[in-house]
Amino acid sequence: MNVRDSEAVAALLVAAGHEPAKGEEDAELVIVNSCTVRQKAENKAIGKAGYLCAMKRKGESALKAVGLMGCAVARLGEEELKKQLPGLDFCIRPGHLNEIPYLAAGADTLGAHPERCGFSAFVTVMTGCDNCCSYCIVPKVRGHELSRPFADIVREVECLAHRGVKEVTLLGQSVLKWREGETSFPMLLRRLAEIDGIERIRFTSAHPKGCTDELVSAYRDCPKICRHLHLPVQSGSDRVLKEMGRRYTRDEYLAAVKKLRDFDPEFSLTTDVIVGYPGESEADFEATRTLMDEAGFDNAFVFKYSPRPGTRSAALEDDVPTAEKERRDQVLLSDQERRGLERNRRLVGTVREVLVEGPSKRNRHRLSGRDGGNRIVVWDAGETKAETGSVVRVKILEAHPQILLGKVV
Ligand code: SAH
Ligand code: SF4
């Protein structure tokens, strides 16, 4: 979501007549987009803004103005931030992007995209969040849940298709809850799948309650909807899930997984997990480990619990020692390496439809892209001149925990 907001701000600044800088070195204005979901993320953003303010004060570079946007602004407030960051020129709260000085007034901040978008674009379909997971600062800093109008979303995706975008990722904190009157999220998906030029539709994040038969039949009927879901589980322990206020049990979560994998055994599932939630016992942690095995995740992001002031869980003692959080983090990551490899091995010999992203970061002689399951696929560029944004068919020859190697067929 922050990447999307940054893109919108950049596009609006350009539309208002500004020119993009080559980098930080020649920029006259830098706006730092902050995250506050964990303390570490917030510290990083504020540290960066502090460094830029100091650079501006020295006057040895082109830098004339520094701004701060994003969720840390909502959490800490402008007054506190200006105290912490002498020289900071302005602060912008989430959802108030059109208040950025240097912008033409009245800009459509949700619909703005860079003039030359790539082949893939983010589209906001919901803002805010009305869930109240005990550990989470998002509802406080991003405000109430709001579904964007159907017509606005369709218009934006049509516009993107017109500019050559092939893949859209719909964004919302609990995106399956999107609704407009009688129109449900799967109905929105079906409408977007009709747009010519759009080849892939993704969305994130999802909640197991939204994994309905209606969603599965949209997957079945519309091949453009990628068979990948980011379905954050957070914990495998019913006790912890209840304390977190996640509104599902371990069994309900696994039933959602089963529904998707019964429909397509290759259905790709990724997740978020928190380790070291207050009171998380060894048995709770073991429950998370076994759930992850049962679910057979294709990939997982593991976060060490970080108390966020003002959330319900911040009142609880942060009693899992840092070293233990670290250990649990490492255990889950190494489990996932093994699991990712096992899942990927099953795909050896299959042919994947891959959207070409460009040269591989690690080896310039190879091209890299993603299959519908969001798996990274890499192949020798050789004779094939696959263009960025085109779809090629790649036969998988070799599996690694995070990557599939193959050849174009
Ligand atoms: N709306 C999404 C999650 C958004 S926040 C959902 O509910 O699925 C992204 C991830 O950050 C969460 O899934 C969670 O794993 C992690 N996270 C949020 N608050 C956290 C905290 N206080 N400490 C550690 N990780 C946290
Ligand atoms: Fe945070 Fe829960 Fe909302 Fe996700 S659903 S943003 S974890 S409150």
Short mmCIF file of C-alpha atoms and ligand atoms in Angstrom, two decimals:
data_model
loop_
_atom_site.label_atom_id
_atom_site.label_comp_id
_atom_site.label_asym_id
_atom_site.label_seq_id
_atom_site.Cartn_x
_atom_site.Cartn_y
_atom_site.Cartn_z
CA MET A 1 0.00 0.00 0.00
CA ASN A 2 2.84 2.37 0.71
CA VAL A 3 4.45 1.55 -2.62
CA ARG A 4 1.12 2.39 -4.25
CA ASP A 5 0.79 5.69 -2.32
CA SER A 6 4.34 6.66 -3.26
CA GLU A 7 3.59 6.01 -6.93
CA ALA A 8 0.49 8.17 -6.72
CA VAL A 9 2.40 11.05 -5.12
CA ALA A 10 5.17 10.83 -7.72
CA ALA A 11 2.61 10.83 -10.54
CA LEU A 12 0.75 13.82 -9.07
CA LEU A 13 3.95 15.82 -8.60
CA VAL A 14 4.87 15.20 -12.22
CA ALA A 15 1.35 16.15 -13.31
CA ALA A 16 1.77 19.40 -11.33
CA GLY A 17 4.85 20.22 -13.40
CA HIS A 18 7.72 18.83 -11.33
CA GLU A 19 10.44 16.64 -12.74
CA PRO A 20 11.52 13.34 -11.23
CA ALA A 21 15.07 13.44 -9.80
CA LYS A 22 17.62 10.83 -10.83
CA GLY A 23 18.14 9.93 -7.21
CA GLU A 24 18.54 11.31 -3.73
CA GLU A 25 21.74 13.13 -4.79
CA ASP A 26 20.10 15.60 -7.16
CA ALA A 27 16.65 15.87 -5.58
CA GLU A 28 15.35 19.24 -4.41
CA LEU A 29 12.41 17.64 -2.61
CA VAL A 30 12.35 14.27 -0.89
CA ILE A 31 9.22 12.86 0.73
CA VAL A 32 9.77 9.90 3.02
CA ASN A 33 6.83 7.48 3.12
CA SER A 34 6.77 5.91 6.57
CA CYS A 35 5.40 2.65 7.94
CA THR A 36 4.54 2.13 11.58
CA VAL A 37 3.30 -1.47 11.61
CA ARG A 38 6.36 -2.47 13.65
CA GLN A 39 8.68 -0.24 15.68
CA LYS A 40 11.66 -1.17 13.51
CA ALA A 41 9.91 0.05 10.35
CA GLU A 42 9.01 3.34 12.00
CA ASN A 43 12.55 3.90 13.31
CA LYS A 44 13.94 3.32 9.85
CA ALA A 45 11.68 5.91 8.21
CA ILE A 46 12.25 8.54 10.88
CA GLY A 47 15.99 7.87 10.85
CA LYS A 48 16.01 8.43 7.10
CA ALA A 49 14.00 11.66 7.37
CA GLY A 50 16.40 12.87 10.11
CA TYR A 51 19.38 12.18 7.88
CA LEU A 52 17.76 14.12 5.01
CA CYS A 53 16.88 17.07 7.25
CA ALA A 54 20.51 17.23 8.40
CA MET A 55 21.67 17.11 4.79
CA LYS A 56 19.32 19.95 3.89
CA ARG A 57 20.62 22.07 6.80
CA LYS A 58 24.20 21.60 5.67
CA GLY A 59 23.21 23.02 2.29
CA GLU A 60 25.84 21.03 0.38
CA SER A 61 23.34 19.30 -1.88
CA ALA A 62 20.41 20.34 -4.05
CA LEU A 63 17.98 19.42 -1.28
CA LYS A 64 15.61 22.27 -0.37
CA ALA A 65 12.65 20.52 1.24
CA VAL A 66 11.93 17.33 3.17
CA GLY A 67 8.46 15.93 3.81
CA LEU A 68 7.18 12.94 5.72
CA MET A 69 4.05 10.98 4.82
CA GLY A 70 2.52 7.65 5.83
CA CYS A 71 1.37 5.94 8.98
CA ALA A 72 4.08 7.21 11.34
CA VAL A 73 2.66 10.70 10.77
CA ALA A 74 -0.76 9.49 11.88
CA ARG A 75 0.68 7.79 14.94
CA LEU A 76 3.05 10.50 16.17
CA GLY A 77 1.43 13.69 14.88
CA GLU A 78 2.99 16.66 13.13
CA GLU A 79 3.95 18.55 16.29
CA GLU A 80 5.93 15.66 17.76
CA LEU A 81 7.61 14.90 14.43
CA LYS A 82 8.66 18.49 13.84
CA LYS A 83 10.18 18.43 17.33
CA GLN A 84 12.07 15.20 16.58
CA LEU A 85 13.09 16.33 13.10
CA PRO A 86 14.30 19.95 13.03
CA GLY A 87 14.03 21.27 9.49
CA LEU A 88 11.18 18.98 8.43
CA ASP A 89 9.04 21.04 6.05
CA PHE A 90 5.71 19.21 6.10
CA CYS A 91 3.86 16.13 7.28
CA ILE A 92 1.02 14.38 5.44
CA ARG A 93 -1.33 11.83 6.98
CA PRO A 94 -2.52 8.75 5.07
CA GLY A 95 -5.61 9.55 3.03
CA HIS A 96 -4.62 13.24 2.80
CA LEU A 97 -2.18 13.01 -0.09
CA ASN A 98 -3.71 15.92 -1.92
CA GLU A 99 -2.60 18.21 0.91
CA ILE A 100 1.02 17.83 -0.19
CA PRO A 101 2.37 21.31 -0.93
CA TYR A 102 3.78 21.46 -4.48
CA LEU A 103 0.69 19.56 -5.73
CA ALA A 104 -2.12 20.98 -7.81
CA ALA A 105 -5.18 21.08 -5.55
CA GLY A 106 -8.02 18.61 -5.95
CA ALA A 107 -5.94 15.84 -7.48
CA ASP A 108 -7.42 12.32 -7.58
CA THR A 109 -4.94 10.71 -5.25
CA LEU A 110 -6.45 7.22 -5.45
CA GLY A 111 -6.50 7.02 -9.24
CA ALA A 112 -3.14 8.62 -10.06
CA HIS A 113 -0.54 6.47 -11.86
CA PRO A 114 2.85 7.33 -13.33
CA GLU A 115 2.55 8.32 -16.98
CA ARG A 116 4.68 5.43 -18.11
CA CYS A 117 3.45 2.58 -15.95
CA GLY A 118 5.14 -0.75 -16.35
CA PHE A 119 3.23 -3.91 -17.18
CA SER A 120 2.06 -4.31 -13.58
CA ALA A 121 0.16 -1.87 -11.36
CA PHE A 122 -1.40 -1.67 -7.92
CA VAL A 123 -5.02 -0.58 -7.62
CA THR A 124 -6.49 0.45 -4.27
CA VAL A 125 -9.98 -1.02 -3.84
CA MET A 126 -10.36 -0.54 -0.10
CA THR A 127 -8.86 1.90 2.36
CA GLY A 128 -8.68 1.60 6.15
CA CYS A 129 -9.64 -1.38 8.31
CA ASP A 130 -12.51 -2.08 10.70
CA ASN A 131 -11.05 -5.25 12.22
CA CYS A 132 -9.40 -4.80 15.54
CA CYS A 133 -6.63 -7.35 15.75
CA SER A 134 -5.11 -6.80 19.19
CA TYR A 135 -1.55 -6.16 18.00
CA CYS A 136 -2.27 -3.98 15.00
CA ILE A 137 -1.93 -0.21 14.62
CA VAL A 138 -3.40 -0.11 11.11
CA PRO A 139 -7.05 0.72 12.04
CA LYS A 140 -5.80 3.59 14.21
CA VAL A 141 -3.57 5.14 11.56
CA ARG A 142 -5.50 4.29 8.39
CA GLY A 143 -9.01 4.89 9.70
CA HIS A 144 -12.29 3.17 8.92
CA GLU A 145 -12.78 0.63 6.21
CA LEU A 146 -14.12 2.03 2.98
CA SER A 147 -14.84 0.25 -0.32
CA ARG A 148 -14.02 2.32 -3.36
CA PRO A 149 -16.90 2.64 -5.84
CA PHE A 150 -17.16 -0.16 -8.42
CA ALA A 151 -17.27 2.31 -11.33
CA ASP A 152 -14.06 4.07 -10.18
CA ILE A 153 -12.17 0.78 -9.95
CA VAL A 154 -13.36 -0.43 -13.35
CA ARG A 155 -12.49 2.91 -14.95
CA GLU A 156 -9.02 2.88 -13.41
CA VAL A 157 -8.26 -0.66 -14.56
CA GLU A 158 -9.54 0.12 -18.08
CA CYS A 159 -7.27 3.14 -18.12
CA LEU A 160 -4.29 1.04 -17.01
CA ALA A 161 -5.04 -1.60 -19.67
CA HIS A 162 -5.09 1.20 -22.24
CA ARG A 163 -1.60 2.22 -21.12
CA GLY A 164 -0.30 -1.33 -21.60
CA VAL A 165 -0.64 -2.72 -18.08
CA LYS A 166 -1.08 -6.52 -18.13
CA GLU A 167 -1.31 -7.30 -14.43
CA VAL A 168 -3.20 -5.54 -11.67
CA THR A 169 -2.96 -6.19 -7.94
CA LEU A 170 -6.02 -5.04 -6.00
CA LEU A 171 -5.17 -3.70 -2.55
CA GLY A 172 -7.06 -3.70 0.72
CA GLN A 173 -6.33 -4.78 4.30
CA SER A 174 -9.11 -7.34 4.05
CA VAL A 175 -9.79 -7.18 0.36
CA LEU A 176 -12.39 -9.97 0.14
CA LYS A 177 -14.69 -7.76 2.24
CA TRP A 178 -14.99 -5.27 -0.63
CA ARG A 179 -18.67 -4.62 -1.38
CA GLU A 180 -20.99 -2.17 -3.11
CA GLY A 181 -24.63 -2.87 -2.29
CA GLU A 182 -25.38 -6.28 -3.80
CA THR A 183 -22.08 -6.39 -5.67
CA SER A 184 -19.54 -8.64 -3.95
CA PHE A 185 -15.78 -8.90 -4.41
CA PRO A 186 -15.99 -12.00 -6.67
CA MET A 187 -18.44 -10.05 -8.87
CA LEU A 188 -15.93 -7.20 -9.09
CA LEU A 189 -13.27 -9.74 -10.11
CA ARG A 190 -15.49 -11.11 -12.87
CA ARG A 191 -16.06 -7.60 -14.23
CA LEU A 192 -12.34 -6.76 -14.20
CA ALA A 193 -11.56 -10.05 -15.96
CA GLU A 194 -13.62 -8.81 -18.92
CA ILE A 195 -11.23 -5.91 -19.55
CA ASP A 196 -9.19 -6.49 -22.71
CA GLY A 197 -5.44 -6.26 -22.24
CA ILE A 198 -5.50 -7.23 -18.57
CA GLU A 199 -4.08 -10.74 -18.39
CA ARG A 200 -3.64 -11.22 -14.68
CA ILE A 201 -5.61 -10.15 -11.65
CA ARG A 202 -4.16 -10.48 -8.17
CA PHE A 203 -5.32 -9.15 -4.81
CA THR A 204 -4.07 -8.88 -1.25
CA SER A 205 -4.59 -9.39 1.73
CA ALA A 206 -7.25 -12.01 2.33
CA HIS A 207 -9.11 -13.35 5.37
CA PRO A 208 -10.30 -17.01 5.49
CA LYS A 209 -13.91 -15.89 6.01
CA GLY A 210 -13.85 -14.50 2.48
CA CYS A 211 -12.79 -17.84 0.93
CA THR A 212 -16.33 -18.67 -0.16
CA ASP A 213 -17.72 -20.95 -2.88
CA GLU A 214 -18.51 -17.77 -4.80
CA LEU A 215 -14.82 -16.85 -4.79
CA VAL A 216 -13.78 -20.35 -5.89
CA SER A 217 -16.24 -20.27 -8.78
CA ALA A 218 -14.81 -16.93 -9.91
CA TYR A 219 -11.36 -18.60 -9.95
CA ARG A 220 -12.83 -21.51 -11.92
CA ASP A 221 -14.55 -19.33 -14.52
CA CYS A 222 -11.89 -16.65 -15.00
CA PRO A 223 -8.40 -17.89 -15.88
CA LYS A 224 -7.12 -14.29 -15.55
CA ILE A 225 -7.56 -14.45 -11.78
CA CYS A 226 -4.24 -15.79 -10.50
CA ARG A 227 -4.42 -18.90 -8.39
CA HIS A 228 -2.48 -17.37 -5.55
CA LEU A 229 -3.74 -16.00 -2.28
CA HIS A 230 -1.87 -14.19 0.45
CA LEU A 231 -3.77 -15.44 3.48
CA PRO A 232 -2.10 -14.22 6.69
CA VAL A 233 -2.61 -16.73 9.51
CA GLN A 234 -0.56 -15.02 12.30
CA SER A 235 -0.67 -18.07 14.60
CA GLY A 236 -1.66 -21.74 14.62
CA SER A 237 -2.76 -21.72 18.26
CA ASP A 238 -6.49 -21.26 18.91
CA ARG A 239 -5.71 -19.60 22.21
CA VAL A 240 -3.45 -17.00 20.59
CA LEU A 241 -5.79 -16.49 17.61
CA LYS A 242 -8.59 -15.74 20.04
CA GLU A 243 -6.47 -13.28 21.99
CA MET A 244 -5.46 -11.62 18.76
CA GLY A 245 -9.11 -11.24 17.78
CA ARG A 246 -8.54 -12.84 14.37
CA ARG A 247 -12.10 -14.22 14.18
CA TYR A 248 -11.17 -17.71 12.95
CA THR A 249 -9.94 -20.90 14.54
CA ARG A 250 -7.11 -23.08 13.35
CA ASP A 251 -9.65 -25.53 11.87
CA GLU A 252 -11.56 -22.79 10.07
CA TYR A 253 -8.32 -21.50 8.59
CA LEU A 254 -7.30 -24.99 7.45
CA ALA A 255 -10.77 -25.54 5.97
CA ALA A 256 -10.25 -22.45 3.78
CA VAL A 257 -6.88 -23.86 2.68
CA LYS A 258 -8.47 -27.22 1.88
CA LYS A 259 -11.19 -25.56 -0.17
CA LEU A 260 -8.63 -23.80 -2.35
CA ARG A 261 -6.33 -26.83 -2.71
CA ASP A 262 -9.26 -29.17 -3.43
CA PHE A 263 -10.12 -26.83 -6.27
CA ASP A 264 -6.50 -26.74 -7.51
CA PRO A 265 -3.71 -28.71 -5.78
CA GLU A 266 -1.18 -26.26 -7.26
CA PHE A 267 -3.02 -23.29 -5.75
CA SER A 268 -0.27 -21.11 -4.27
CA LEU A 269 -0.71 -19.92 -0.70
CA THR A 270 1.47 -17.46 1.15
CA THR A 271 1.09 -16.14 4.67
CA ASP A 272 2.21 -13.83 7.47
CA VAL A 273 3.06 -15.16 10.92
CA ILE A 274 3.86 -13.34 14.16
CA VAL A 275 6.25 -15.02 16.61
CA GLY A 276 6.58 -14.01 20.26
CA TYR A 277 3.08 -12.63 20.80
CA PRO A 278 2.62 -11.91 24.56
CA GLY A 279 2.19 -15.20 26.39
CA GLU A 280 3.08 -17.34 23.34
CA SER A 281 4.17 -20.62 24.96
CA GLU A 282 6.32 -23.34 23.43
CA ALA A 283 3.09 -25.30 22.81
CA ASP A 284 1.47 -22.30 21.03
CA PHE A 285 4.57 -21.97 18.88
CA GLU A 286 4.53 -25.70 18.07
CA ALA A 287 0.89 -25.30 16.99
CA THR A 288 2.02 -22.60 14.53
CA ARG A 289 4.72 -24.93 13.20
CA THR A 290 2.32 -27.80 12.63
CA LEU A 291 -0.31 -25.54 11.08
CA MET A 292 2.27 -24.26 8.60
CA ASP A 293 3.09 -27.83 7.64
CA GLU A 294 -0.55 -28.79 7.29
CA ALA A 295 -1.30 -25.74 5.17
CA GLY A 296 1.81 -26.39 3.04
CA PHE A 297 2.56 -22.73 2.40
CA ASP A 298 4.46 -21.84 -0.73
CA ASN A 299 6.02 -18.87 1.03
CA ALA A 300 5.78 -17.19 4.42
CA PHE A 301 6.73 -13.87 5.98
CA VAL A 302 7.61 -14.16 9.65
CA PHE A 303 7.47 -11.13 11.96
CA LYS A 304 8.76 -10.81 15.49
CA TYR A 305 6.05 -9.31 17.69
CA SER A 306 6.52 -5.57 18.25
CA PRO A 307 4.20 -3.81 20.74
CA ARG A 308 2.46 -0.81 19.16
CA PRO A 309 1.43 1.89 21.64
CA GLY A 310 -2.33 2.25 21.97
CA THR A 311 -3.20 -1.22 20.66
CA ARG A 312 -4.93 -3.74 22.94
CA SER A 313 -1.96 -6.08 23.17
CA ALA A 314 0.38 -3.22 24.12
CA ALA A 315 -1.21 -3.44 27.59
CA LEU A 316 0.07 -7.02 27.89
CA GLU A 317 3.61 -7.76 29.00
CA ASP A 318 5.91 -8.32 26.00
CA ASP A 319 7.21 -11.39 27.79
CA VAL A 320 8.86 -13.51 25.10
CA PRO A 321 12.56 -12.57 25.27
CA THR A 322 14.13 -11.12 22.12
CA ALA A 323 16.49 -14.08 21.78
CA GLU A 324 13.56 -16.48 21.92
CA LYS A 325 11.63 -14.46 19.30
CA GLU A 326 14.74 -14.66 17.15
CA ARG A 327 14.98 -18.43 17.61
CA ARG A 328 11.31 -18.96 16.71
CA ASP A 329 11.74 -16.74 13.68
CA GLN A 330 14.71 -18.83 12.49
CA VAL A 331 12.91 -22.13 13.10
CA LEU A 332 9.93 -21.05 10.99
CA LEU A 333 12.16 -19.69 8.26
CA SER A 334 14.17 -22.90 7.99
CA ASP A 335 10.95 -24.97 8.04
CA GLN A 336 9.73 -22.79 5.18
CA GLU A 337 12.93 -23.33 3.17
CA ARG A 338 12.37 -27.07 3.31
CA ARG A 339 8.63 -26.76 2.65
CA GLY A 340 9.14 -24.32 -0.24
CA LEU A 341 11.59 -26.77 -1.83
CA GLU A 342 9.18 -29.69 -1.41
CA ARG A 343 6.30 -27.71 -2.93
CA ASN A 344 8.46 -26.49 -5.80
CA ARG A 345 9.78 -30.00 -6.55
CA ARG A 346 6.25 -31.10 -7.40
CA LEU A 347 6.28 -28.58 -10.24
CA VAL A 348 9.37 -30.00 -11.97
CA GLY A 349 8.30 -31.18 -15.43
CA THR A 350 5.25 -28.89 -15.57
CA VAL A 351 4.94 -25.96 -17.95
CA ARG A 352 4.26 -22.58 -16.31
CA GLU A 353 2.79 -19.48 -17.93
CA VAL A 354 5.28 -16.80 -16.94
CA LEU A 355 4.91 -13.03 -17.12
CA VAL A 356 8.39 -11.78 -18.03
CA GLU A 357 9.79 -9.21 -15.57
CA GLY A 358 13.28 -8.79 -17.09
CA PRO A 359 16.86 -9.92 -16.49
CA SER A 360 17.39 -11.95 -13.32
CA LYS A 361 18.99 -9.93 -10.53
CA ARG A 362 21.56 -12.61 -9.78
CA ASN A 363 22.51 -13.61 -13.30
CA ARG A 364 22.19 -11.12 -16.16
CA HIS A 365 22.24 -13.93 -18.74
CA ARG A 366 18.97 -15.19 -17.37
CA LEU A 367 15.45 -13.86 -17.57
CA SER A 368 13.08 -13.86 -14.67
CA GLY A 369 9.32 -13.67 -14.25
CA ARG A 370 6.44 -15.02 -12.21
CA ASP A 371 3.89 -17.73 -12.79
CA GLY A 372 0.25 -17.32 -11.81
CA GLY A 373 1.09 -18.60 -8.32
CA ASN A 374 3.53 -15.68 -7.92
CA ARG A 375 6.45 -18.13 -7.96
CA ILE A 376 9.70 -16.76 -9.34
CA VAL A 377 10.71 -18.60 -12.54
CA VAL A 378 14.14 -18.12 -14.13
CA TRP A 379 15.50 -19.35 -17.49
CA ASP A 380 18.50 -18.83 -19.77
CA ALA A 381 17.85 -15.86 -22.04
CA GLY A 382 19.82 -17.53 -24.88
CA GLU A 383 18.14 -17.01 -28.24
CA THR A 384 14.72 -16.13 -26.84
CA LYS A 385 13.97 -12.43 -26.97
CA ALA A 386 11.12 -12.44 -24.48
CA GLU A 387 9.92 -8.92 -23.92
CA THR A 388 9.23 -7.55 -20.46
CA GLY A 389 5.50 -7.82 -19.84
CA SER A 390 4.94 -10.66 -22.31
CA VAL A 391 3.83 -14.14 -21.29
CA VAL A 392 6.06 -17.13 -22.13
CA ARG A 393 5.67 -20.83 -21.42
CA VAL A 394 8.51 -22.24 -19.35
CA LYS A 395 9.09 -25.91 -18.62
CA ILE A 396 10.43 -26.39 -15.09
CA LEU A 397 13.68 -28.38 -14.88
CA GLU A 398 14.95 -27.61 -11.40
CA ALA A 399 13.41 -26.58 -8.07
CA HIS A 400 14.90 -24.38 -5.33
CA PRO A 401 13.17 -23.17 -2.13
CA GLN A 402 12.37 -19.72 -3.60
CA ILE A 403 12.98 -20.17 -7.33
CA LEU A 404 12.08 -22.46 -10.23
CA LEU A 405 14.58 -22.93 -13.08
CA GLY A 406 13.40 -23.89 -16.53
CA LYS A 407 13.55 -23.46 -20.28
CA VAL A 408 11.21 -21.74 -22.69
CA VAL A 409 9.09 -24.16 -24.70
N1 SAH B 1 -4.43 -6.66 6.86
C1 SAH B 1 -3.51 -7.73 6.82
C2 SAH B 1 -2.20 -7.45 7.54
C3 SAH B 1 -1.59 -6.09 7.43
S1 SAH B 1 -0.21 -5.78 8.46
C4 SAH B 1 -4.15 -8.94 7.50
O1 SAH B 1 -4.84 -8.81 8.47
O2 SAH B 1 -3.93 -10.02 7.03
C5 SAH B 1 1.00 -6.87 7.72
C6 SAH B 1 1.56 -7.89 8.68
O3 SAH B 1 2.34 -7.26 9.66
C7 SAH B 1 0.54 -8.67 9.46
O4 SAH B 1 0.00 -9.73 8.73
C8 SAH B 1 1.31 -9.14 10.66
O5 SAH B 1 1.89 -10.41 10.46
C9 SAH B 1 2.42 -8.07 10.80
N2 SAH B 1 2.19 -7.25 11.98
C10 SAH B 1 1.20 -6.37 12.20
N3 SAH B 1 1.31 -5.81 13.42
C11 SAH B 1 2.41 -6.35 14.00
C12 SAH B 1 3.05 -6.19 15.25
N4 SAH B 1 2.58 -5.37 16.17
N5 SAH B 1 4.17 -6.92 15.50
C13 SAH B 1 4.66 -7.77 14.56
N6 SAH B 1 4.10 -7.97 13.38
C14 SAH B 1 2.98 -7.27 13.08
FE1 SF4 B 2 -4.44 -5.04 11.15
FE2 SF4 B 2 -6.18 -7.02 11.55
FE3 SF4 B 2 -6.85 -4.91 10.00
FE4 SF4 B 2 -5.03 -6.68 9.16
S1 SF4 B 2 -7.21 -7.10 9.55
S2 SF4 B 2 -4.88 -4.45 9.07
S3 SF4 B 2 -3.97 -7.21 11.04
S4 SF4 B 2 -6.44 -4.89 12.21
#
